[in-house]
mmCIF file of C-alpha atoms in Angstrom:
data_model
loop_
_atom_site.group_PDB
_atom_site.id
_atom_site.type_symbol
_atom_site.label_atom_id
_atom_site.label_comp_id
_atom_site.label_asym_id
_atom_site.label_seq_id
_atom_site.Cartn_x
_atom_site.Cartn_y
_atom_site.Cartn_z
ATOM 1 C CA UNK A 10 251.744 -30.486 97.004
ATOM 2 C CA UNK A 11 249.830 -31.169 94.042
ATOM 3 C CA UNK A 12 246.818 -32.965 96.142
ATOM 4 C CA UNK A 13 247.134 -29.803 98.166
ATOM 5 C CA UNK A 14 247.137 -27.508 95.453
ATOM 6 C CA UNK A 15 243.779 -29.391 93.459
ATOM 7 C CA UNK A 16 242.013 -29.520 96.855
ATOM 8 C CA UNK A 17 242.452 -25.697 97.441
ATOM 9 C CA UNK A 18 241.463 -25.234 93.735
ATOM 10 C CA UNK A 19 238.410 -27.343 94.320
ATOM 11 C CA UNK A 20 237.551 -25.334 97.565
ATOM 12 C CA UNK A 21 237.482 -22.093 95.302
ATOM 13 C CA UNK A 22 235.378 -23.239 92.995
ATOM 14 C CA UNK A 23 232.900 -24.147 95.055
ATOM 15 C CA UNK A 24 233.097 -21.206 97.296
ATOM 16 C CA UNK A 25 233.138 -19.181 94.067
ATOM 17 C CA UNK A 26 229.427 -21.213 92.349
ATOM 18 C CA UNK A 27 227.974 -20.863 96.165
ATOM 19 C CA UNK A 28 228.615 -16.897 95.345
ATOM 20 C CA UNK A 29 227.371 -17.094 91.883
ATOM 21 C CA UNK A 30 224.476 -18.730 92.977
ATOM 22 C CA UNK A 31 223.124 -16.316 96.075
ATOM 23 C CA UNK A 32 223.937 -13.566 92.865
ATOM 24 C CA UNK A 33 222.102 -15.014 90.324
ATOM 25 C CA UNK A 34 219.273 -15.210 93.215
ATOM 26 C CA UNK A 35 219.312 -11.013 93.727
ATOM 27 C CA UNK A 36 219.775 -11.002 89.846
ATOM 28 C CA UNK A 37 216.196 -12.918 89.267
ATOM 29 C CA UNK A 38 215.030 -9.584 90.031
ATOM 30 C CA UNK A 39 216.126 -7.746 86.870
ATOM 31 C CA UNK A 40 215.899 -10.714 84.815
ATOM 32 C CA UNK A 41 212.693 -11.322 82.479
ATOM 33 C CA UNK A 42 212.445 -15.091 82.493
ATOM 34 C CA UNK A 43 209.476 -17.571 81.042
ATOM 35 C CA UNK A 44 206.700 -18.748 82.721
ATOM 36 C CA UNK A 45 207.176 -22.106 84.532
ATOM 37 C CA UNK A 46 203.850 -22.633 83.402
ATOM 38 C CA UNK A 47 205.373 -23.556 79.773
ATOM 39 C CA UNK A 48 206.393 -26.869 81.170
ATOM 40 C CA UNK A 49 202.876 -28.236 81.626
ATOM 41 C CA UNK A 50 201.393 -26.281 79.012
ATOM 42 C CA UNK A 51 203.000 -27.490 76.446
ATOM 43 C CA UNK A 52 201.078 -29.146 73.282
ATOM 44 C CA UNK A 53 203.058 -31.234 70.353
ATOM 45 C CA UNK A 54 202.225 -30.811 66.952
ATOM 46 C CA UNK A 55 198.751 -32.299 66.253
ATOM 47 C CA UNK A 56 199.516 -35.718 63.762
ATOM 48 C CA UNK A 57 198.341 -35.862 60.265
ATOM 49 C CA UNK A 58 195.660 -38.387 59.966
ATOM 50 C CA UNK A 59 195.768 -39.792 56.289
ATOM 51 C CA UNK A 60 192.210 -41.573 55.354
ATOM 52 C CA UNK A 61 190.810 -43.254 52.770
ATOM 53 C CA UNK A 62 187.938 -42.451 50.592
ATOM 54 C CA UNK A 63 185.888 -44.877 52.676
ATOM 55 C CA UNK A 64 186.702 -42.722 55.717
ATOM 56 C CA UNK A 65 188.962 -45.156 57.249
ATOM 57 C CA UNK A 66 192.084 -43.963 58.689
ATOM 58 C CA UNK A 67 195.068 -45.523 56.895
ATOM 59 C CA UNK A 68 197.695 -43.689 58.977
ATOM 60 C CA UNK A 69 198.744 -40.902 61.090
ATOM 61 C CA UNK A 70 202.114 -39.039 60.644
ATOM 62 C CA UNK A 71 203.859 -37.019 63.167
ATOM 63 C CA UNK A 72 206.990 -34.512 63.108
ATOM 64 C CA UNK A 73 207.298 -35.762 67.236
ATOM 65 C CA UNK A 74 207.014 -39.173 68.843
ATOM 66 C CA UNK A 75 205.300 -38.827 72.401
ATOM 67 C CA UNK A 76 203.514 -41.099 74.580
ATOM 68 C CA UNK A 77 203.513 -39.255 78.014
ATOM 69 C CA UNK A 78 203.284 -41.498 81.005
ATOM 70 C CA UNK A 79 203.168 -41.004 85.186
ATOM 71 C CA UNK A 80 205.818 -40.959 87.311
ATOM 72 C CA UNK A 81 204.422 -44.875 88.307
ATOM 73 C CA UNK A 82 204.669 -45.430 84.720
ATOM 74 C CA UNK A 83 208.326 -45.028 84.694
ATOM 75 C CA UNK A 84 210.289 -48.390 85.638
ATOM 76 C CA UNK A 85 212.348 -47.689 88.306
ATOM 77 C CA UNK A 86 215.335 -49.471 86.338
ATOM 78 C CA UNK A 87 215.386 -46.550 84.117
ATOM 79 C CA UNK A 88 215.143 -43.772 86.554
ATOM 80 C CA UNK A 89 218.277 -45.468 88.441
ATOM 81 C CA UNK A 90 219.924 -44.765 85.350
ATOM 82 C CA UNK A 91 219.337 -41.418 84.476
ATOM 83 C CA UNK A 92 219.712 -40.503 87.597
ATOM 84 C CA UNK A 93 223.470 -42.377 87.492
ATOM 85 C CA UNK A 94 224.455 -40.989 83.984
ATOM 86 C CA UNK A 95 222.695 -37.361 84.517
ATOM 87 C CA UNK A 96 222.171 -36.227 88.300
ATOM 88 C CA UNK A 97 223.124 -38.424 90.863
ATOM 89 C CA UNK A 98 222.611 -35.637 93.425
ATOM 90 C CA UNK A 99 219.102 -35.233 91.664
ATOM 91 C CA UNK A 100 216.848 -35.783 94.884
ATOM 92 C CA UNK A 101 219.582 -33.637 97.179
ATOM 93 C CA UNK A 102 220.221 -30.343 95.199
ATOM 94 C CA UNK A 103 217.836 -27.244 95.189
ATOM 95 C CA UNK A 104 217.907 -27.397 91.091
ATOM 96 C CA UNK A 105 221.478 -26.547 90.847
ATOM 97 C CA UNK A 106 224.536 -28.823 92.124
ATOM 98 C CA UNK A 107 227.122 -26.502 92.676
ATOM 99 C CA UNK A 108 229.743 -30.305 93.582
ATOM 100 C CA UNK A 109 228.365 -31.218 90.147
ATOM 101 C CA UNK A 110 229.182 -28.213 87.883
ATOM 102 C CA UNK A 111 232.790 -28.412 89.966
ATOM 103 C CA UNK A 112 233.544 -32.482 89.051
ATOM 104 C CA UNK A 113 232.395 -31.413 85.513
ATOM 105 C CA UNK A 114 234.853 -28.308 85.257
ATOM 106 C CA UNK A 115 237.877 -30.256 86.839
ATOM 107 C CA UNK A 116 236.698 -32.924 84.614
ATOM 108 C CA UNK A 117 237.045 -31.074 81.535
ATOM 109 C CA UNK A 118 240.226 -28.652 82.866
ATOM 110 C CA UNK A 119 242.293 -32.067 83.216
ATOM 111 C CA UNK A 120 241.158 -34.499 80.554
ATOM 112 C CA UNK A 121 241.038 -33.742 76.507
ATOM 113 C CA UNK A 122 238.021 -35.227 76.420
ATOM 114 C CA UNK A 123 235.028 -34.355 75.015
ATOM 115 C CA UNK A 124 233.763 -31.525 77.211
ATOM 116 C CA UNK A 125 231.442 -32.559 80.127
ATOM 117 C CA UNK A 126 228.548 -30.313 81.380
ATOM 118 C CA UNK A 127 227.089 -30.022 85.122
ATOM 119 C CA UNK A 128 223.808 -29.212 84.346
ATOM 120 C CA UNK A 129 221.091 -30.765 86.534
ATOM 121 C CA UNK A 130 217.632 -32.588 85.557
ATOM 122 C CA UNK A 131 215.974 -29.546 86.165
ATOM 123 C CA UNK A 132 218.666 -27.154 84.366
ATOM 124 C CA UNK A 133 217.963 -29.597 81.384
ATOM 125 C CA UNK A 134 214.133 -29.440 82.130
ATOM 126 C CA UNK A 135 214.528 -25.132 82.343
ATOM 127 C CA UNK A 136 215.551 -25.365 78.649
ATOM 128 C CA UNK A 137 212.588 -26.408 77.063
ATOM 129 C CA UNK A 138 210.811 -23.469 78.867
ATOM 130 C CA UNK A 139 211.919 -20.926 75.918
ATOM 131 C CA UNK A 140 215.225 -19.707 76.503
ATOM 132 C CA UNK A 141 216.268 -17.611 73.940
ATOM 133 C CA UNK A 142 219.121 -19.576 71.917
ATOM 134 C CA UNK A 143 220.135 -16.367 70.584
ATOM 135 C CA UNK A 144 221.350 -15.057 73.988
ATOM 136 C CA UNK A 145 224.634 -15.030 74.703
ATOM 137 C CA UNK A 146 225.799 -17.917 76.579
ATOM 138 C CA UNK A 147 226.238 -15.878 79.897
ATOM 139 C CA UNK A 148 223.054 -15.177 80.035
ATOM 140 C CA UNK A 149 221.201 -18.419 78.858
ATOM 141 C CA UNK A 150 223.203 -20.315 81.638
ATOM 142 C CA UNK A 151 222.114 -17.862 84.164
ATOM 143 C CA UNK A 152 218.724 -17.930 83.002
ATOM 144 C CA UNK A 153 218.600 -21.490 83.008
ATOM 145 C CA UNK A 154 219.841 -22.133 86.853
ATOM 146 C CA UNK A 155 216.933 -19.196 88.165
ATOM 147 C CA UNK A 156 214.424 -21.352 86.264
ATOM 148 C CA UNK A 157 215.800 -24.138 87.658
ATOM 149 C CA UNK A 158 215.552 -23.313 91.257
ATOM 150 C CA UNK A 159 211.720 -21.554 90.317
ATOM 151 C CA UNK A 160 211.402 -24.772 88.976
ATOM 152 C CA UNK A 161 212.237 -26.312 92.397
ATOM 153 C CA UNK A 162 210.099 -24.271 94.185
ATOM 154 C CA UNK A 163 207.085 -25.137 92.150
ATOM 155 C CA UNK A 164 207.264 -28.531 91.446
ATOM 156 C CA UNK A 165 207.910 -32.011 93.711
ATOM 157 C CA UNK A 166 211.008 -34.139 92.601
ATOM 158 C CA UNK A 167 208.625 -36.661 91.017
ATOM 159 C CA UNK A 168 206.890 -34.756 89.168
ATOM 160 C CA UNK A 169 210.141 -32.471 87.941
ATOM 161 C CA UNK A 170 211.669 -36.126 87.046
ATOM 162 C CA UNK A 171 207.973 -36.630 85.125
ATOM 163 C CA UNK A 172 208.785 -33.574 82.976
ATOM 164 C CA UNK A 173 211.755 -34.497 82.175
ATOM 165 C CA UNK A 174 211.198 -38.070 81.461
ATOM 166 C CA UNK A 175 208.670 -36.766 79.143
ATOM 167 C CA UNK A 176 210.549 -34.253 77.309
ATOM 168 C CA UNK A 177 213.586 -35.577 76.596
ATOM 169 C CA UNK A 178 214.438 -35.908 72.981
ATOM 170 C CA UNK A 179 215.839 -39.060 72.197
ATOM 171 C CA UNK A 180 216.646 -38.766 68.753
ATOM 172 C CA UNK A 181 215.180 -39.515 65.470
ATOM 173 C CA UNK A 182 211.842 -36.871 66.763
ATOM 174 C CA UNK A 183 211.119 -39.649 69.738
ATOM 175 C CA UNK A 184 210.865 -37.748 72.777
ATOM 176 C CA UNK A 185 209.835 -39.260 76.067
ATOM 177 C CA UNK A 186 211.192 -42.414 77.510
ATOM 178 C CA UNK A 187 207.497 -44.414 76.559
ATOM 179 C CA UNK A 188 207.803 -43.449 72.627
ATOM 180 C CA UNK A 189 211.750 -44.256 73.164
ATOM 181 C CA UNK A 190 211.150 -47.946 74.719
ATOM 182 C CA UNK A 191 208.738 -48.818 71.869
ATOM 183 C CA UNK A 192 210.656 -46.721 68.865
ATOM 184 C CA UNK A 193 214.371 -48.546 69.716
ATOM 185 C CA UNK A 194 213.150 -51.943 71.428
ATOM 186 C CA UNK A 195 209.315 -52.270 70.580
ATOM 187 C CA UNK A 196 208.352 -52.617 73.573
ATOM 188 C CA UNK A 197 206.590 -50.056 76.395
ATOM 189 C CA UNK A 198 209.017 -48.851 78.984
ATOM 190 C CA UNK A 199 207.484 -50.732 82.101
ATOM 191 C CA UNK A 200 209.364 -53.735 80.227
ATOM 192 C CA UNK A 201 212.476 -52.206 79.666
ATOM 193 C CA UNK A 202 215.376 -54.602 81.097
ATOM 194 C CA UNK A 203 218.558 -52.835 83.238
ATOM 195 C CA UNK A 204 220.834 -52.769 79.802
ATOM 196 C CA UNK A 205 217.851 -51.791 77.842
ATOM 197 C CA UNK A 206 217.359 -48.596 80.442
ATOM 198 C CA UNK A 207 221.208 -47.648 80.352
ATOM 199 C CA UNK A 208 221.175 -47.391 76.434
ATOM 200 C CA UNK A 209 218.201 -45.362 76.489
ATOM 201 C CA UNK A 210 219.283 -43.019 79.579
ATOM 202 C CA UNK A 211 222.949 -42.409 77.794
ATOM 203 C CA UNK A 212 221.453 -41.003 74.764
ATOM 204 C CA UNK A 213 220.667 -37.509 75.319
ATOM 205 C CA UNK A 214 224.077 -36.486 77.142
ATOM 206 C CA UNK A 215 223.367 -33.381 77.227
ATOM 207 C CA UNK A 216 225.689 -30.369 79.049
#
């Protein structure tokens, strides 16, 4: 009975995200989102260059860490990961994972855990696009799966996976997996070993 019951439950759920989903579709129409266009247009703060009186630069200072790199750039070792710890559905899903979002709620409805999230790459990606923190959360969330799906639409896997590998903060104002290989191992990420690439993919956990 109780297999029966959680199955039935599980069927629901999805049924009820496939809904929400084909909604939030019709509802892109009377939502004001960003522009897309945010993702590749964005510029970090320019450094601080400090110089001598000779002229010669003694050091440069920077609120942000980033050394953006291509997709080829990326060692596969640490895309395995991410994709294990954040989205293994990553290369399947139209920007949303509706089987996702449902493991994550049944997740967090039978454990007293910490709370788990079933946000996708590209949800997390669709955040740094200028949603409104402000909003309530209703509306962020849907705003953040209609970017991700415009997102979809717009953008190849690889190159969504770029983005993200880019953009993610990994702490201490290092984002991007390059500046995160060489701020917590010294190294550049195309050495990064299979524990190394683990560590660095669990850190941003985000929801």
């Amino acid at each position: 009975m109780g297999k029966t019951l959680l199955r039935w439950l599980l069927v629901g759920l999805l049924a009820g995200l496939a809904v929400g989903a084909i909604s939030a579709v019709v509802l892109a129409r009377f939502i004001q989102l960003p522009a897309v266009e945010a993702l590749t247009a964005y510029q970090p703060p320019a450094a601080t260059v400090v110089k001598a009186r000779d002229g010669s630069v003694i050091g440069s200072f920077a609120a942000e860490r980033r050394l953006p790199v291509t997709f080829e750039q990326i060692p596969k070792v640490f895309r395995d990961a991410v994709l294990a710890v954040e989205d293994a559905n990553f290369y399947k899903h139209p920007g949303v994972d509706p089987s996702g979002m449902a493991r994550a709620f049944l997740r967090n409805v039978l454990s007293l855990s910490k709370a788990q999230g079933g946000s996708t790459i590209t949800q997390q990606l669709a955040r740094n696009v200028g949603i409104v923190s402000r909003e309530k959360r209703l509306m962020r969330k849907l705003k953040e799966i209609l970017l991700a799906i415009e997102i979809e639409q717009r953008f190849s896997k690889d190159q969504i996976f770029t983005l993200y590998a880019n953009q993610v903060n990994f702490g201490h104002g290092v984002y991007g997996v390059e500046a995160a290989a060489r701020f917590y191992f010294g190294k550049p990420a195309s050495a990064l070993t299979l524990p190394e690439a683990a560590l660095l993919a669990g850190l941003p956990q985000r929801p």
